[in-house]
Structures are given as C-alpha cells and as structure tokens.
mmCIF file of C-alpha atoms and ligand atoms in Angstrom:
data_model
loop_
_atom_site.group_PDB
_atom_site.id
_atom_site.type_symbol
_atom_site.label_atom_id
_atom_site.label_comp_id
_atom_site.label_asym_id
_atom_site.label_seq_id
_atom_site.Cartn_x
_atom_site.Cartn_y
_atom_site.Cartn_z
ATOM 1 C CA MET A 25 73.201 -81.817 7.888
ATOM 2 C CA ARG A 26 70.789 -81.210 10.413
ATOM 3 C CA LEU A 27 70.850 -84.401 12.354
ATOM 4 C CA ARG A 28 68.065 -85.440 14.757
ATOM 5 C CA HIS A 29 67.976 -89.367 16.047
ATOM 6 C CA ILE A 30 64.629 -91.283 15.192
ATOM 7 C CA ARG A 31 64.291 -94.007 17.104
ATOM 8 C CA GLY A 32 64.861 -97.538 15.855
ATOM 9 C CA ALA A 33 66.638 -95.952 13.046
ATOM 10 C CA GLU A 34 70.125 -98.456 14.185
ATOM 11 C CA GLU A 35 67.472 -101.277 14.281
ATOM 12 C CA THR A 36 66.344 -100.925 10.784
ATOM 13 C CA ILE A 37 69.423 -100.355 9.722
ATOM 14 C CA ALA A 38 71.024 -103.441 11.128
ATOM 15 C CA GLU A 39 68.259 -105.388 9.642
ATOM 16 C CA SER A 40 67.928 -103.946 6.131
ATOM 17 C CA PRO A 41 68.917 -106.275 3.151
ATOM 18 C CA TYR A 42 70.310 -103.469 1.501
ATOM 19 C CA VAL A 43 72.448 -102.528 3.991
ATOM 20 C CA ILE A 44 75.762 -104.311 4.237
ATOM 21 C CA GLN A 45 76.117 -105.503 7.684
ATOM 22 C CA GLU A 46 79.948 -106.430 8.080
ATOM 23 C CA PRO A 47 81.291 -104.912 5.127
ATOM 24 C CA GLU A 48 85.575 -106.100 6.461
ATOM 25 C CA LEU A 49 84.134 -109.264 5.601
ATOM 26 C CA HIS A 50 83.707 -108.295 1.662
ATOM 27 C CA LYS A 51 87.429 -106.854 1.443
ATOM 28 C CA GLY A 52 88.517 -107.712 -1.452
ATOM 29 C CA SER A 53 85.519 -109.649 -2.860
ATOM 30 C CA TRP A 54 82.401 -107.437 -3.706
ATOM 31 C CA ASN A 55 82.537 -108.666 -6.783
ATOM 32 C CA GLN A 56 80.789 -111.507 -5.275
ATOM 33 C CA VAL A 57 78.280 -109.331 -3.215
ATOM 34 C CA PHE A 58 77.424 -107.880 -6.540
ATOM 35 C CA GLY A 59 77.350 -111.225 -8.823
ATOM 36 C CA ASN A 60 79.070 -109.710 -11.660
ATOM 37 C CA ASP A 61 82.546 -107.932 -12.084
ATOM 38 C CA ASN A 62 81.106 -104.630 -12.785
ATOM 39 C CA PRO A 63 82.997 -101.401 -11.928
ATOM 40 C CA ILE A 64 82.359 -99.946 -8.160
ATOM 41 C CA GLN A 65 81.300 -96.435 -7.465
ATOM 42 C CA ILE A 66 80.673 -95.037 -4.000
ATOM 43 C CA GLU A 67 79.364 -91.698 -2.876
ATOM 44 C CA VAL A 68 80.905 -90.787 0.398
ATOM 45 C CA GLY A 69 78.330 -88.616 2.759
ATOM 46 C CA MET A 70 74.952 -89.580 0.252
ATOM 47 C CA GLY A 71 72.851 -87.999 2.603
ATOM 48 C CA LYS A 72 69.409 -89.045 1.926
ATOM 49 C CA GLY A 73 70.688 -90.978 -1.194
ATOM 50 C CA ARG A 74 68.885 -89.196 -4.200
ATOM 51 C CA PHE A 75 71.907 -88.569 -6.248
ATOM 52 C CA ILE A 76 73.552 -92.578 -5.829
ATOM 53 C CA MET A 77 69.916 -94.254 -6.369
ATOM 54 C CA GLU A 78 69.635 -92.103 -9.772
ATOM 55 C CA LEU A 79 72.847 -93.338 -10.972
ATOM 56 C CA ALA A 80 71.730 -96.987 -9.962
ATOM 57 C CA GLN A 81 69.157 -96.736 -11.963
ATOM 58 C CA GLN A 82 70.214 -94.896 -15.170
ATOM 59 C CA ASN A 83 73.750 -97.388 -15.254
ATOM 60 C CA PRO A 84 72.616 -100.977 -14.573
ATOM 61 C CA ASP A 85 75.949 -102.200 -15.419
ATOM 62 C CA ILE A 86 77.703 -100.051 -12.293
ATOM 63 C CA ASN A 87 77.788 -101.367 -9.064
ATOM 64 C CA TYR A 88 77.029 -98.462 -6.433
ATOM 65 C CA ILE A 89 77.363 -98.111 -2.669
ATOM 66 C CA GLY A 90 76.335 -95.621 -0.739
ATOM 67 C CA ILE A 91 78.040 -94.829 2.824
ATOM 68 C CA GLU A 92 76.562 -92.435 5.340
ATOM 69 C CA ARG A 93 77.801 -92.090 8.501
ATOM 70 C CA TYR A 94 74.487 -91.378 10.838
ATOM 71 C CA SER A 95 72.120 -93.697 10.823
ATOM 72 C CA SER A 96 68.647 -91.268 11.131
ATOM 73 C CA VAL A 97 70.158 -90.231 7.673
ATOM 74 C CA LEU A 98 70.633 -93.469 6.751
ATOM 75 C CA LEU A 99 67.202 -94.801 7.412
ATOM 76 C CA ARG A 100 65.635 -91.845 4.989
ATOM 77 C CA GLY A 101 67.543 -93.657 1.984
ATOM 78 C CA LEU A 102 66.498 -96.736 2.801
ATOM 79 C CA GLN A 103 62.084 -95.466 2.635
ATOM 80 C CA LYS A 104 63.198 -94.276 -0.652
ATOM 81 C CA ARG A 105 65.128 -97.582 -1.825
ATOM 82 C CA ALA A 106 62.645 -100.038 -1.113
ATOM 83 C CA GLN A 107 60.446 -98.704 -4.008
ATOM 84 C CA LEU A 108 62.708 -99.617 -6.539
ATOM 85 C CA GLU A 109 63.898 -102.749 -8.219
ATOM 86 C CA LEU A 110 67.511 -102.375 -8.150
ATOM 87 C CA ASN A 111 70.216 -105.307 -7.932
ATOM 88 C CA ASN A 112 73.113 -102.738 -8.102
ATOM 89 C CA ILE A 113 73.592 -100.751 -5.107
ATOM 90 C CA TYR A 114 73.960 -101.092 -1.115
ATOM 91 C CA PHE A 115 74.541 -99.027 1.919
ATOM 92 C CA MET A 116 77.242 -98.943 4.263
ATOM 93 C CA CYS A 117 76.237 -97.055 7.823
ATOM 94 C CA ILE A 118 80.545 -96.111 8.402
ATOM 95 C CA ASP A 119 82.546 -93.460 8.774
ATOM 96 C CA ALA A 120 84.191 -93.035 5.434
ATOM 97 C CA LYS A 121 87.734 -92.443 7.024
ATOM 98 C CA ASN A 122 87.332 -96.186 7.400
ATOM 99 C CA MET A 123 86.641 -97.571 3.909
ATOM 100 C CA ALA A 124 90.725 -98.701 3.853
ATOM 101 C CA ASP A 125 89.367 -101.293 5.795
ATOM 102 C CA TYR A 126 86.602 -102.257 3.707
ATOM 103 C CA PHE A 127 88.164 -102.399 0.126
ATOM 104 C CA ALA A 128 91.290 -103.495 -1.221
ATOM 105 C CA PRO A 129 93.968 -101.518 -3.236
ATOM 106 C CA GLY A 130 92.225 -100.789 -6.668
ATOM 107 C CA GLU A 131 88.646 -102.242 -5.934
ATOM 108 C CA VAL A 132 86.823 -98.914 -6.245
ATOM 109 C CA ASP A 133 86.514 -96.992 -9.638
ATOM 110 C CA LYS A 134 84.992 -93.520 -8.760
ATOM 111 C CA ILE A 135 84.375 -92.053 -5.547
ATOM 112 C CA TYR A 136 81.633 -89.012 -4.877
ATOM 113 C CA LEU A 137 82.092 -86.359 -2.726
ATOM 114 C CA ASN A 138 78.277 -84.278 -3.047
ATOM 115 C CA PHE A 139 78.417 -80.767 -0.496
ATOM 116 C CA SER A 140 80.671 -82.778 1.743
ATOM 117 C CA ASP A 141 80.018 -81.162 5.675
ATOM 118 C CA PRO A 142 81.376 -80.532 7.689
ATOM 119 C CA TRP A 143 83.167 -77.847 7.089
ATOM 120 C CA PRO A 144 85.619 -76.145 8.164
ATOM 121 C CA LYS A 145 85.215 -76.458 12.062
ATOM 122 C CA ASP A 146 85.523 -80.664 11.713
ATOM 123 C CA ARG A 147 87.769 -83.003 9.296
ATOM 124 C CA HIS A 148 85.961 -82.823 6.002
ATOM 125 C CA LEU A 149 86.121 -85.460 2.985
ATOM 126 C CA THR A 150 88.833 -83.451 0.752
ATOM 127 C CA SER A 151 90.892 -83.500 3.114
ATOM 128 C CA PRO A 152 94.685 -85.115 2.904
ATOM 129 C CA ASP A 153 93.521 -87.610 5.375
ATOM 130 C CA PHE A 154 91.218 -88.466 3.329
ATOM 131 C CA MET A 155 92.734 -87.923 0.207
ATOM 132 C CA ALA A 156 95.134 -90.816 1.523
ATOM 133 C CA VAL A 157 92.272 -93.152 2.234
ATOM 134 C CA TYR A 158 90.632 -92.522 -1.690
ATOM 135 C CA ASP A 159 93.967 -93.168 -3.022
ATOM 136 C CA LYS A 160 94.614 -96.573 -1.266
ATOM 137 C CA ILE A 161 91.002 -98.026 -2.959
ATOM 138 C CA LEU A 162 90.226 -95.940 -5.805
ATOM 139 C CA ALA A 163 91.958 -98.070 -9.054
ATOM 140 C CA ALA A 164 95.059 -96.412 -10.815
ATOM 141 C CA ASP A 165 93.002 -94.631 -12.703
ATOM 142 C CA GLY A 166 90.096 -94.164 -10.518
ATOM 143 C CA MET A 167 88.831 -90.687 -9.945
ATOM 144 C CA VAL A 168 87.048 -88.373 -6.814
ATOM 145 C CA GLU A 169 84.672 -86.030 -8.500
ATOM 146 C CA PHE A 170 83.374 -83.189 -5.926
ATOM 147 C CA LYS A 171 80.273 -80.719 -6.033
ATOM 148 C CA THR A 172 79.281 -78.099 -3.507
ATOM 149 C CA ASP A 173 78.189 -74.374 -3.423
ATOM 150 C CA ASN A 174 80.414 -73.532 -0.908
ATOM 151 C CA LYS A 175 82.936 -71.363 -2.193
ATOM 152 C CA GLY A 176 85.559 -71.784 0.459
ATOM 153 C CA LEU A 177 85.623 -75.554 0.844
ATOM 154 C CA PHE A 178 86.227 -75.355 -3.114
ATOM 155 C CA ASP A 179 88.858 -73.130 -2.963
ATOM 156 C CA TYR A 180 90.264 -74.693 -0.140
ATOM 157 C CA SER A 181 90.066 -78.238 -2.323
ATOM 158 C CA LEU A 182 91.788 -76.923 -5.169
ATOM 159 C CA GLU A 183 94.880 -75.635 -3.652
ATOM 160 C CA ALA A 184 94.680 -79.081 -0.859
ATOM 161 C CA ILE A 185 94.337 -81.511 -3.103
ATOM 162 C CA PRO A 186 96.990 -80.886 -6.195
ATOM 163 C CA GLU A 187 99.468 -80.992 -2.700
ATOM 164 C CA ALA A 188 98.481 -83.969 -1.589
ATOM 165 C CA GLY A 189 99.574 -85.287 -5.015
ATOM 166 C CA TRP A 190 96.314 -85.496 -7.194
ATOM 167 C CA THR A 191 96.058 -83.815 -10.360
ATOM 168 C CA ILE A 192 92.212 -81.536 -10.750
ATOM 169 C CA THR A 193 91.951 -82.709 -14.923
ATOM 170 C CA ALA A 194 88.700 -80.572 -14.420
ATOM 171 C CA HIS A 195 86.961 -77.854 -12.954
ATOM 172 C CA THR A 196 83.859 -74.821 -12.619
ATOM 173 C CA PHE A 197 82.692 -72.550 -10.349
ATOM 174 C CA ASP A 198 79.368 -72.676 -12.143
ATOM 175 C CA LEU A 199 78.527 -76.044 -12.900
ATOM 176 C CA HIS A 200 75.007 -75.508 -14.471
ATOM 177 C CA HIS A 201 75.938 -73.000 -16.628
ATOM 178 C CA ASP A 202 79.003 -75.651 -17.704
ATOM 179 C CA PRO A 203 77.708 -77.446 -20.532
ATOM 180 C CA VAL A 204 80.304 -79.695 -20.783
ATOM 181 C CA MET A 205 81.025 -80.532 -17.566
ATOM 182 C CA CYS A 206 77.308 -80.215 -16.388
ATOM 183 C CA ALA A 207 76.626 -83.063 -19.559
ATOM 184 C CA GLY A 208 75.079 -85.891 -17.833
ATOM 185 C CA ASN A 209 75.165 -84.149 -14.135
ATOM 186 C CA VAL A 210 72.564 -86.104 -11.555
ATOM 187 C CA MET A 211 71.533 -83.404 -9.078
ATOM 188 C CA THR A 212 71.856 -84.116 -5.627
ATOM 189 C CA GLU A 213 69.379 -83.187 -2.919
ATOM 190 C CA TYR A 214 71.765 -80.271 -1.341
ATOM 191 C CA GLU A 215 72.481 -79.774 -5.007
ATOM 192 C CA GLU A 216 68.712 -78.722 -5.843
ATOM 193 C CA LYS A 217 67.789 -76.948 -2.490
ATOM 194 C CA PHE A 218 71.289 -74.744 -3.031
ATOM 195 C CA SER A 219 70.663 -74.006 -6.861
ATOM 196 C CA SER A 220 67.112 -73.277 -6.053
ATOM 197 C CA MET A 221 68.565 -70.331 -3.956
ATOM 198 C CA GLY A 222 70.598 -69.067 -6.442
ATOM 199 C CA ASN A 223 74.215 -70.394 -5.162
ATOM 200 C CA PRO A 224 76.276 -71.366 -8.288
ATOM 201 C CA ILE A 225 77.379 -74.633 -7.959
ATOM 202 C CA CYS A 226 81.059 -75.304 -8.175
ATOM 203 C CA LYS A 227 82.407 -79.258 -9.605
ATOM 204 C CA LEU A 228 86.003 -80.789 -9.636
ATOM 205 C CA ILE A 229 87.532 -84.054 -10.667
ATOM 206 C CA ALA A 230 90.643 -85.364 -9.738
ATOM 207 C CA MET A 231 92.679 -87.999 -10.307
ATOM 208 C CA ARG A 232 96.187 -89.081 -9.263
ATOM 209 C CA GLU A 233 99.541 -88.224 -10.792
ATOM 210 C CA PRO A 234 100.502 -91.406 -12.728
ATOM 211 C CA LYS A 235 103.797 -93.289 -10.493
ATOM 212 C CA GLU A 236 106.805 -92.831 -12.494
ATOM 213 C CA ASN A 237 107.120 -96.317 -13.256
ATOM 214 C CA GLU A 238 102.928 -96.252 -14.325
ATOM 215 C CA GLU A 239 104.268 -93.350 -17.190
ATOM 216 C CA ASN A 240 105.027 -95.523 -19.912
HETATM 217 N N1 SAM B 16 75.409 -85.932 -0.531
HETATM 218 C C1 SAM B 16 73.988 -85.500 -0.094
HETATM 219 C C2 SAM B 16 73.892 -84.558 -1.253
HETATM 220 O O1 SAM B 16 74.748 -84.153 -1.321
HETATM 221 O O2 SAM B 16 72.549 -83.843 -1.329
HETATM 222 C C3 SAM B 16 74.151 -85.254 1.199
HETATM 223 C C4 SAM B 16 74.735 -84.088 1.494
HETATM 224 S S1 SAM B 16 75.308 -83.810 3.524
HETATM 225 C C5 SAM B 16 75.455 -82.097 3.277
HETATM 226 C C6 SAM B 16 76.647 -84.092 3.910
HETATM 227 C C7 SAM B 16 76.608 -86.166 3.749
HETATM 228 O O3 SAM B 16 77.745 -86.187 4.427
HETATM 229 C C8 SAM B 16 75.633 -85.540 5.764
HETATM 230 O O4 SAM B 16 74.836 -86.775 5.263
HETATM 231 C C9 SAM B 16 77.361 -86.640 6.805
HETATM 232 O O5 SAM B 16 76.435 -87.290 7.692
HETATM 233 C C10 SAM B 16 77.857 -87.258 5.315
HETATM 234 N N2 SAM B 16 79.163 -87.232 6.143
HETATM 235 C C11 SAM B 16 79.894 -86.421 6.553
HETATM 236 N N3 SAM B 16 81.365 -87.045 7.108
HETATM 237 C C12 SAM B 16 81.047 -88.266 6.585
HETATM 238 C C13 SAM B 16 82.071 -89.478 6.581
HETATM 239 N N4 SAM B 16 83.390 -88.892 7.618
HETATM 240 N N5 SAM B 16 81.507 -90.804 6.603
HETATM 241 C C14 SAM B 16 79.925 -90.808 6.295
HETATM 242 N N6 SAM B 16 79.152 -90.002 6.040
HETATM 243 C C15 SAM B 16 79.586 -88.802 5.873
#
C-alpha cells in the first residue's frame, strides 16, 4: 500500500475509542474487552478495514480485531468505523510480528491475511516466522485464511505453509469462479481493485496438523 504520512495520525489513533492502546494489558482476557466469550477473529494488515468491518456487521456473535502497522492507513479505517454502530470490533496499530505478546495461546479462532504485501522484498505474512506466531495464538482447530492476486506469493505460500507444519485444507487459483470457496466471500479493497483489472484471486485455508496426542 502506497503510504503518505498524514499529520496527526498518531495522535488521532492514540485518542480513538476504537483502537486498543495497550494491547499487552489484555493478553488472555480479551473476553473482558468485548464483554462476552464470543470467538475472536483477526485480520492482519487490514488496510482501510472494509473487509473486517463488513464481517463485523454480518456476524454480531463474533468478535473482530483489525491489525494495521501504519497509523496513516489505520486512520482511514477509523473514519469509516465512526459511521458504524458496532460493539464487536476493535483495531490495533502494531506490527503483527509481535501478536504473541498480546494474545494468549489459543485465544484466537481465525486469522485473515488479505493481499498481504510486502512481497518479496520484506518479511511476508505467510513466512515461517509469521506462521510460528499464528501457531502460538490460534486455538487447536483455528485457521488461517489467505487471499491474494499475487501468484508468486501464493505459490510460495502453498509450499512454505505445509513446510511449517500446517495442512492446506482448501485452495483455489480463481476464487471468484469457485462457487464452493467463494460462498459468502467478502471482498477487500484490494480484491475489488485487482479483480476489476481482470486478475484472478487466489485463496487458501490452512490449519495445524493435529499433534500426536490430539489425534484420538
Ligand atoms: N487487507 C487490505 C485489503 O486487502 O484491501 C489491505 C491490503 S494492503 C496491500 C496490506 C496491508 O498490510 C498494508 O496496509 C500493510 O501496512 C499491512 N501490513 C503488512 N505487514 C504488516 C505487519 N507485519 N503488521 C501489520 N500490518 C501489516
């Protein structure tokens, strides 16, 4: 995402009631933040947040947390958030590599990765280091859902994710023409942009391989 710093973005985020300011304080007790025991789902790299806010509107019984590391990008999401009456979504302005500092083992049910730049020049969100972070915080039956139009990144992920000890339970190279995987699909900003340019959208779903003592 091209980034232009917006003056005052940090201050606005620091004062926003929609942004969790000291997430480390809530490790293991996110149910108190939301006031219920509903499952928690996270989008890493939410950008302007259209996808996760749409999910939050559709699913009031699921709690959502959008993570975005750049304040100038998150700021755009806050403007939209202010127009919505929702009590099941918060944002965090952090680098996702530190998520295990903020969530206890098994505290998260699902992680969405949508159009997860940067690739290939920096650490990408389906790399072994990041999969190890997700492994720490996801429930035993938790899953990662990943969408991208970047074939190189997708091919890499199809190989790297199983090598990191995960099973890819489903995948497609053309989501919008796959009626099963596309059922209920919520478009992200980037998905709309790239699919309107004719780029096929790839998607995979990954879960951990069961540990030996969990098999029976
Ligand atoms: N998910 C949105 C979509 O599909 O429209 C935005 C996609 S944008 C290409 C990727 C976003 O991921 C950027 O806003 C970037 O700042 C964010 N991002 C990348 N790596 C991140 C990390 N380690 N922690 C938090 N956000 C990250």
